[in-house]
Amino acid sequence: MKKINLRDLSKEEMKCLIEELDMERYRLKQLWQWVMQKGVSDFSEMTNIPKSTREFLRDVSQLNSLKILDKQVSNDENTVKYLFELYDKTAIESVLMRHSYGRTACISTQVGCRMGCRFCASTLEGVVRNLSCGEMYEQVLTIQKDIGEKVTHVVLMGSGEPLVNYKSTVKFIRNIADKDALNISYRRITVSTCGLVPEIKKLADENIPVTLAVSLHAASDEKRNKLMPINRKYPLAELMQACREYALKTKRRITFEYLLVKNVNDSINDAIKLAKLLKGILCHVNLIPLNPVKENANFDRPNIERIKAFKNTLIKHSINATIRKEMGIGIDAACGQLKFKKLKGRS
Ligand code: SAH
């Protein structure tokens, strides 16, 4: 029988385990804190739990951890990119970014991705599997251990589509926000999606008001269809409606990510269309100059003048916009790049 990974459990599930094992009730908080807050990698570290109980727990459960396969640190040391190996030898990437306001972990939600966005390296070999909530959690814990500091913000913006892996994503968010776990509040957590409309609506009703980041990248169906296959299933009108609902229900400002691709979606006309599309939505636009991916055809990034002109057009039309500060360009930090280079031909 495969042992359960304790970091895959919700608090409620851990409570049931404790009852099943006939452990005292107050052990729940102790065990939860060892697993989710202190992030222990072995049962022997649980010093306030009797040895016999620890052995018992070891018989029925396990504490998986991630192996660091590779690590790249940027010159200014503000960005660290990790390549982690999972128990089944598959690999994922995570990134740690230091900001003036704290430390953000960018984590993966799937091995690979099947959404097929044309500019993205994560999707080059399709999806292998979903990550469990424990595997998402362990990315944050392993980073914290490695840098010796606490992670203060989490963005689900690594490889994979979090809303395809909906259940584990929501469980992960609840766990990490728990005050006896890492206590990272919902407003410091961002879920980034390519635009799965039914799941955006569902997320709005979960009572976990995280920031929603929507990868928009085009302001017309015609252009978006070409860049992101998901748009054929959920076209812009439906997506915008779901975003409006999300902002209204959660009272959270939505982030729209807009990748700037030279001569594809970067004209002043594109900016005006985008401003019209977003009119009246509580939002902010994050402009991301494309990180060229060698394997991905003819896409390039615009020059800085064009990027600034795009931004200024949005602002002139009363849309809040910033240009994403680039942190990882020297170290393959765009989605899937490090993994693709290191492990070509391996999942
Ligand atoms: N599936 C989710 C989260 C993972 S992708 C989503 O689509 O949002 C995280 C972000 O990186 C998305 O905005 C994605 O469009 C962007 N991205 C992918 N490839 C990129 C590249 N080559 N350069 C810059 N950003 C990229």
Coordinates of C-alpha atoms and ligand atoms in Angstrom, one line a residue:
M1 CA 0.0 0.0 0.0
K2 CA 1.3 3.5 -0.9
K3 CA 1.8 5.5 2.2
I4 CA 0.1 8.9 2.4
N5 CA 2.2 12.0 2.2
L6 CA 1.2 14.0 5.3
R7 CA 1.6 17.3 3.3
D8 CA -1.1 16.1 1.0
L9 CA -3.7 16.3 3.8
S10 CA -6.0 19.1 4.6
K11 CA -6.4 19.9 8.4
E12 CA -9.7 18.1 8.4
E13 CA -8.1 15.0 6.8
M14 CA -5.3 15.1 9.3
K15 CA -7.8 15.2 12.1
C16 CA -9.5 12.1 10.7
L17 CA -6.1 10.3 10.6
I18 CA -5.4 11.2 14.2
E19 CA -8.8 9.8 15.2
E20 CA -8.2 6.7 13.2
L21 CA -4.9 6.1 14.8
D22 CA -6.4 6.7 18.3
M23 CA -4.1 9.6 19.0
E24 CA -5.0 12.2 21.5
R25 CA -6.9 15.2 20.0
Y26 CA -4.4 17.8 21.0
R27 CA -1.8 16.0 18.8
L28 CA -3.5 17.5 15.7
K29 CA -2.0 20.9 16.3
Q30 CA 1.4 19.5 17.1
L31 CA 1.5 17.2 14.1
W32 CA 0.1 19.9 11.7
Q33 CA 2.7 22.4 12.9
W34 CA 5.6 19.9 12.4
V35 CA 4.4 19.1 8.9
M36 CA 3.1 22.4 7.6
Q37 CA 4.9 25.1 9.6
K38 CA 8.3 23.7 10.6
G39 CA 8.4 21.6 7.5
V40 CA 10.3 18.7 9.0
S41 CA 11.7 16.0 6.7
D42 CA 11.8 13.2 9.2
F43 CA 9.5 11.9 12.0
S44 CA 12.4 11.9 14.4
E45 CA 12.3 15.7 14.4
M46 CA 8.9 15.7 16.0
T47 CA 10.2 16.0 19.5
N48 CA 7.0 16.7 21.4
I49 CA 5.4 13.5 20.0
P50 CA 6.3 10.3 21.8
K51 CA 8.7 8.0 20.0
S52 CA 6.2 5.1 19.9
T53 CA 3.6 7.4 18.2
R54 CA 6.2 8.6 15.8
E55 CA 7.0 5.1 14.8
F56 CA 3.4 4.4 14.3
L57 CA 3.0 7.4 12.1
R58 CA 6.0 6.4 10.1
D59 CA 4.4 3.0 9.4
V60 CA 1.3 4.6 7.8
S61 CA 2.6 7.8 6.3
Q62 CA 5.5 9.6 4.9
L63 CA 7.1 13.1 4.6
N64 CA 8.2 13.5 1.0
S65 CA 10.7 16.1 0.1
L66 CA 12.1 17.5 -3.1
K67 CA 15.6 17.1 -4.3
I68 CA 17.3 20.1 -5.7
L69 CA 18.7 19.1 -9.1
D70 CA 19.9 22.4 -10.2
K71 CA 20.0 26.0 -8.9
Q72 CA 20.8 29.3 -10.7
V73 CA 21.4 32.5 -8.8
S74 CA 21.2 35.9 -10.6
N75 CA 24.1 38.2 -10.4
D76 CA 22.4 40.5 -7.9
E77 CA 21.3 37.4 -5.9
N78 CA 17.7 38.6 -6.0
T79 CA 16.4 35.7 -8.1
V80 CA 17.0 32.1 -7.5
K81 CA 15.7 29.5 -9.9
Y82 CA 15.4 25.9 -8.8
L83 CA 15.0 22.7 -10.7
F84 CA 13.4 20.1 -8.3
E85 CA 13.1 16.3 -8.7
L86 CA 9.9 14.7 -7.5
Y87 CA 9.5 11.1 -6.1
D88 CA 8.9 9.7 -9.6
K89 CA 12.0 11.3 -11.1
T90 CA 10.0 13.9 -13.0
A91 CA 11.2 17.5 -12.6
I92 CA 9.6 20.9 -12.0
E93 CA 10.8 24.5 -11.6
S94 CA 10.3 27.1 -9.0
V95 CA 11.7 30.6 -8.6
L96 CA 12.4 32.7 -5.5
M97 CA 12.3 36.5 -6.0
R98 CA 13.5 39.0 -3.4
H99 CA 11.6 42.3 -3.4
S100 CA 11.6 45.3 -1.2
Y101 CA 8.4 44.1 0.4
G102 CA 9.4 40.5 0.9
R103 CA 10.2 37.2 -0.7
T104 CA 8.0 35.6 -3.4
A105 CA 8.0 32.0 -4.3
C106 CA 6.8 31.2 -7.9
I107 CA 5.7 27.6 -7.9
S108 CA 4.6 25.0 -10.4
T109 CA 1.3 23.2 -10.3
Q110 CA 1.8 20.5 -12.9
V111 CA 4.7 18.6 -14.5
G112 CA 4.5 20.2 -18.0
C113 CA 1.4 21.8 -19.3
R114 CA -1.2 21.0 -21.9
M115 CA -2.6 24.4 -22.6
G116 CA -0.4 24.9 -25.7
C117 CA 0.3 28.6 -25.5
R118 CA 2.5 29.3 -28.5
F119 CA 5.2 31.3 -26.7
C120 CA 5.7 29.1 -23.7
A121 CA 8.4 26.6 -23.0
S122 CA 6.4 24.7 -20.3
T123 CA 4.0 23.3 -22.8
L124 CA 6.5 22.1 -25.4
E125 CA 6.2 18.4 -24.3
G126 CA 2.6 18.5 -23.1
V127 CA 1.5 17.6 -19.5
V128 CA 2.9 14.7 -17.6
R129 CA 0.8 14.9 -14.5
N130 CA -0.8 17.1 -11.9
L131 CA 1.2 18.0 -8.7
S132 CA -0.4 17.1 -5.4
C133 CA -1.0 19.9 -2.9
G134 CA 1.9 18.5 -0.9
E135 CA 4.2 18.8 -3.8
M136 CA 3.2 22.4 -4.2
Y137 CA 3.7 22.9 -0.5
E138 CA 7.1 21.3 -0.6
Q139 CA 8.3 23.8 -3.2
V140 CA 7.8 26.6 -0.7
L141 CA 9.3 24.7 2.2
T142 CA 12.4 23.6 0.3
I143 CA 13.0 27.2 -0.9
Q144 CA 12.6 28.5 2.7
K145 CA 15.1 25.9 4.0
D146 CA 17.5 26.7 1.2
I147 CA 17.6 30.4 1.7
G148 CA 17.2 30.3 5.5
E149 CA 14.4 32.9 5.3
K150 CA 10.6 32.9 5.3
V151 CA 8.7 33.1 2.0
T152 CA 6.1 36.0 2.4
H153 CA 4.3 35.8 -1.0
V154 CA 3.3 32.9 -3.3
V155 CA 2.5 33.1 -7.0
L156 CA 1.2 30.1 -8.8
M157 CA 2.9 31.0 -12.0
G158 CA 5.4 28.3 -12.6
S159 CA 4.8 25.5 -15.1
G160 CA 1.2 24.1 -15.4
E161 CA -2.3 25.6 -15.3
P162 CA -3.4 25.8 -11.7
L163 CA -7.1 25.8 -12.6
V164 CA -6.8 22.5 -14.5
N165 CA -5.4 21.1 -11.2
Y166 CA -8.2 22.8 -9.3
K167 CA -8.8 20.7 -6.2
S168 CA -5.1 20.4 -5.2
T169 CA -4.6 24.1 -5.9
V170 CA -7.4 25.1 -3.6
K171 CA -6.3 22.7 -0.9
F172 CA -2.7 24.0 -1.2
I173 CA -3.9 27.6 -0.8
R174 CA -6.0 26.8 2.3
N175 CA -3.2 24.9 3.9
I176 CA -0.5 27.5 3.3
A177 CA -2.7 30.3 4.6
D178 CA -3.6 28.5 7.8
K179 CA -2.3 30.4 10.8
D180 CA -0.6 27.2 12.3
A181 CA 1.0 26.5 8.9
L182 CA 2.9 29.2 6.9
N183 CA 0.3 31.8 7.6
I184 CA 0.6 33.4 4.2
S185 CA -2.6 35.4 3.9
Y186 CA -4.8 35.1 0.8
R187 CA -4.0 38.6 -0.3
R188 CA -0.4 37.5 -0.6
I189 CA -1.2 34.6 -2.9
T190 CA -1.7 35.0 -6.6
V191 CA -3.3 32.4 -8.9
S192 CA -2.3 32.8 -12.6
T193 CA -4.5 31.3 -15.2
C194 CA -4.8 31.3 -19.0
G195 CA -8.5 31.7 -18.6
L196 CA -10.6 28.7 -17.6
V197 CA -14.0 30.3 -17.2
P198 CA -15.9 27.8 -15.1
E199 CA -13.0 27.4 -12.6
I200 CA -12.6 31.2 -12.3
K201 CA -16.3 31.3 -11.3
K202 CA -15.9 28.5 -8.9
L203 CA -12.8 30.1 -7.3
A204 CA -14.8 33.3 -6.7
D205 CA -17.1 31.2 -4.4
E206 CA -14.4 29.4 -2.4
N207 CA -14.1 32.2 0.2
I208 CA -10.4 32.4 -0.4
P209 CA -9.9 35.9 -1.8
V210 CA -6.6 35.4 -3.6
T211 CA -5.4 37.7 -6.3
L212 CA -6.4 36.4 -9.7
A213 CA -3.9 37.0 -12.5
V214 CA -5.2 36.4 -16.0
S215 CA -2.8 35.8 -18.8
L216 CA -4.6 37.8 -21.5
H217 CA -1.9 38.6 -24.1
A218 CA -4.3 39.8 -26.7
A219 CA -7.4 42.1 -26.8
S220 CA -9.2 40.4 -29.7
D221 CA -10.4 36.9 -30.2
E222 CA -8.7 36.7 -33.5
K223 CA -5.3 37.4 -32.0
R224 CA -5.8 35.5 -28.8
N225 CA -7.0 32.4 -30.7
K226 CA -3.6 32.3 -32.5
L227 CA -1.5 32.7 -29.3
M228 CA -3.6 30.7 -26.8
P229 CA -5.7 27.7 -27.9
I230 CA -7.8 28.0 -24.7
N231 CA -9.4 31.1 -26.2
R232 CA -11.3 28.9 -28.7
K233 CA -13.1 27.3 -25.8
Y234 CA -13.6 30.4 -23.6
P235 CA -13.5 33.5 -25.8
L236 CA -12.8 37.0 -24.4
A237 CA -16.4 38.0 -23.8
E238 CA -17.0 35.0 -21.4
L239 CA -13.6 35.5 -19.8
M240 CA -14.2 39.1 -19.1
Q241 CA -17.6 38.4 -17.6
A242 CA -16.0 35.8 -15.3
C243 CA -13.3 38.4 -14.3
R244 CA -15.9 41.0 -13.5
E245 CA -17.7 38.5 -11.3
Y246 CA -14.5 37.6 -9.6
A247 CA -13.6 41.2 -8.8
L248 CA -17.1 41.9 -7.6
K249 CA -17.3 38.9 -5.3
T250 CA -13.8 38.9 -3.8
K251 CA -13.3 42.7 -4.0
R252 CA -9.8 41.9 -5.2
R253 CA -8.2 43.8 -8.0
I254 CA -7.5 41.6 -11.0
T255 CA -4.1 41.5 -12.6
F256 CA -4.1 41.1 -16.4
E257 CA -0.8 39.9 -17.7
Y258 CA -0.1 41.0 -21.2
L259 CA 2.9 39.6 -23.0
L260 CA 4.4 42.0 -25.5
V261 CA 5.4 40.2 -28.7
K262 CA 7.0 42.2 -31.5
N263 CA 4.7 43.0 -34.4
V264 CA 2.0 40.6 -33.0
N265 CA 0.2 42.4 -30.2
D266 CA 2.3 45.5 -29.4
S267 CA 0.8 48.3 -31.5
I268 CA -0.9 51.4 -30.2
N269 CA -4.1 50.1 -31.7
D270 CA -3.7 46.9 -29.7
A271 CA -3.3 49.1 -26.6
I272 CA -6.4 51.0 -27.3
K273 CA -8.4 47.8 -27.8
L274 CA -7.0 46.5 -24.6
A275 CA -8.1 49.6 -22.7
K276 CA -11.6 49.3 -24.1
L277 CA -11.8 45.6 -23.2
L278 CA -10.8 46.3 -19.6
K279 CA -12.9 49.4 -19.1
G280 CA -14.9 49.3 -15.8
I281 CA -13.1 46.3 -14.3
L282 CA -11.2 46.7 -11.1
C283 CA -7.8 45.8 -12.5
H284 CA -4.2 46.4 -13.2
V285 CA -2.2 45.5 -16.3
N286 CA 1.2 43.9 -16.0
L287 CA 3.1 44.2 -19.3
I288 CA 5.6 41.4 -19.8
P289 CA 8.2 41.8 -22.6
L290 CA 8.4 38.3 -24.1
N291 CA 11.2 36.1 -23.0
P292 CA 12.2 34.6 -26.3
V293 CA 12.2 30.8 -26.2
K294 CA 14.5 29.3 -28.8
E295 CA 12.3 26.3 -29.5
N296 CA 9.2 28.5 -30.0
A297 CA 9.2 29.9 -33.6
N298 CA 9.4 33.4 -34.6
F299 CA 8.4 35.4 -31.5
D300 CA 10.6 38.3 -30.4
R301 CA 10.3 41.1 -27.9
P302 CA 9.6 44.7 -28.8
N303 CA 12.1 47.4 -28.1
I304 CA 11.8 49.5 -24.9
E305 CA 10.4 52.5 -26.7
R306 CA 7.5 50.5 -28.1
I307 CA 6.9 48.9 -24.7
K308 CA 6.7 52.3 -23.0
A309 CA 4.4 53.7 -25.8
F310 CA 2.1 50.8 -25.2
K311 CA 2.1 51.4 -21.4
N312 CA 1.5 55.2 -21.9
T313 CA -1.4 54.5 -24.2
L314 CA -3.1 52.4 -21.5
I315 CA -2.5 55.0 -18.8
K316 CA -3.9 57.7 -21.1
H317 CA -7.0 55.6 -21.3
S318 CA -7.2 55.4 -17.5
I319 CA -5.9 51.8 -17.3
N320 CA -3.5 51.1 -14.5
A321 CA -0.4 49.6 -16.0
T322 CA 3.2 48.7 -15.1
I323 CA 6.1 47.0 -17.0
R324 CA 7.1 43.9 -15.2
K325 CA 10.5 44.2 -13.6
E326 CA 12.6 41.6 -15.2
M327 CA 14.4 39.5 -12.6
G328 CA 15.5 36.4 -14.2
I329 CA 16.6 37.1 -17.8
G330 CA 20.2 35.9 -17.2
I331 CA 19.1 32.6 -15.7
D332 CA 16.5 31.0 -17.9
A333 CA 13.7 32.1 -15.5
A334 CA 10.9 32.1 -18.1
C335 CA 8.4 29.3 -17.7
G336 CA 10.0 25.9 -18.4
Q337 CA 13.3 27.2 -19.8
L338 CA 15.7 25.8 -17.3
K339 CA 14.0 22.5 -17.3
F340 CA 13.9 22.3 -21.0
K341 CA 17.6 23.1 -21.4
K342 CA 18.8 20.8 -18.6
L343 CA 16.6 17.8 -19.2
K344 CA 15.8 17.8 -22.8
G345 CA 14.0 14.6 -23.7
R346 CA 13.2 13.8 -20.1
S347 CA 9.9 14.6 -18.3
Ligands
SAH1 N1 -0.9 28.6 -16.8 C1 -0.9 29.8 -16.0 C2 0.4 29.9 -15.1 C3 1.7 29.6 -15.7 S1 2.4 30.6 -17.0 C4 -1.1 31.0 -16.9 O1 -1.2 30.8 -18.1 O2 -1.2 32.1 -16.4 C5 2.8 32.1 -16.1 C6 3.0 33.3 -17.0 O3 4.1 33.3 -17.8 C7 1.8 33.5 -18.0 O4 1.4 34.8 -18.0 C8 2.4 33.1 -19.3 O5 1.7 33.5 -20.3 C9 3.8 33.7 -19.1 N2 4.8 33.2 -20.1 C10 4.9 32.0 -20.7 N3 5.9 31.9 -21.6 C11 6.5 33.1 -21.5 C12 7.6 33.7 -22.2 N4 8.3 33.0 -23.1 N5 8.0 35.0 -21.9 C13 7.3 35.7 -20.9 N6 6.2 35.2 -20.2 C14 5.8 33.9 -20.5

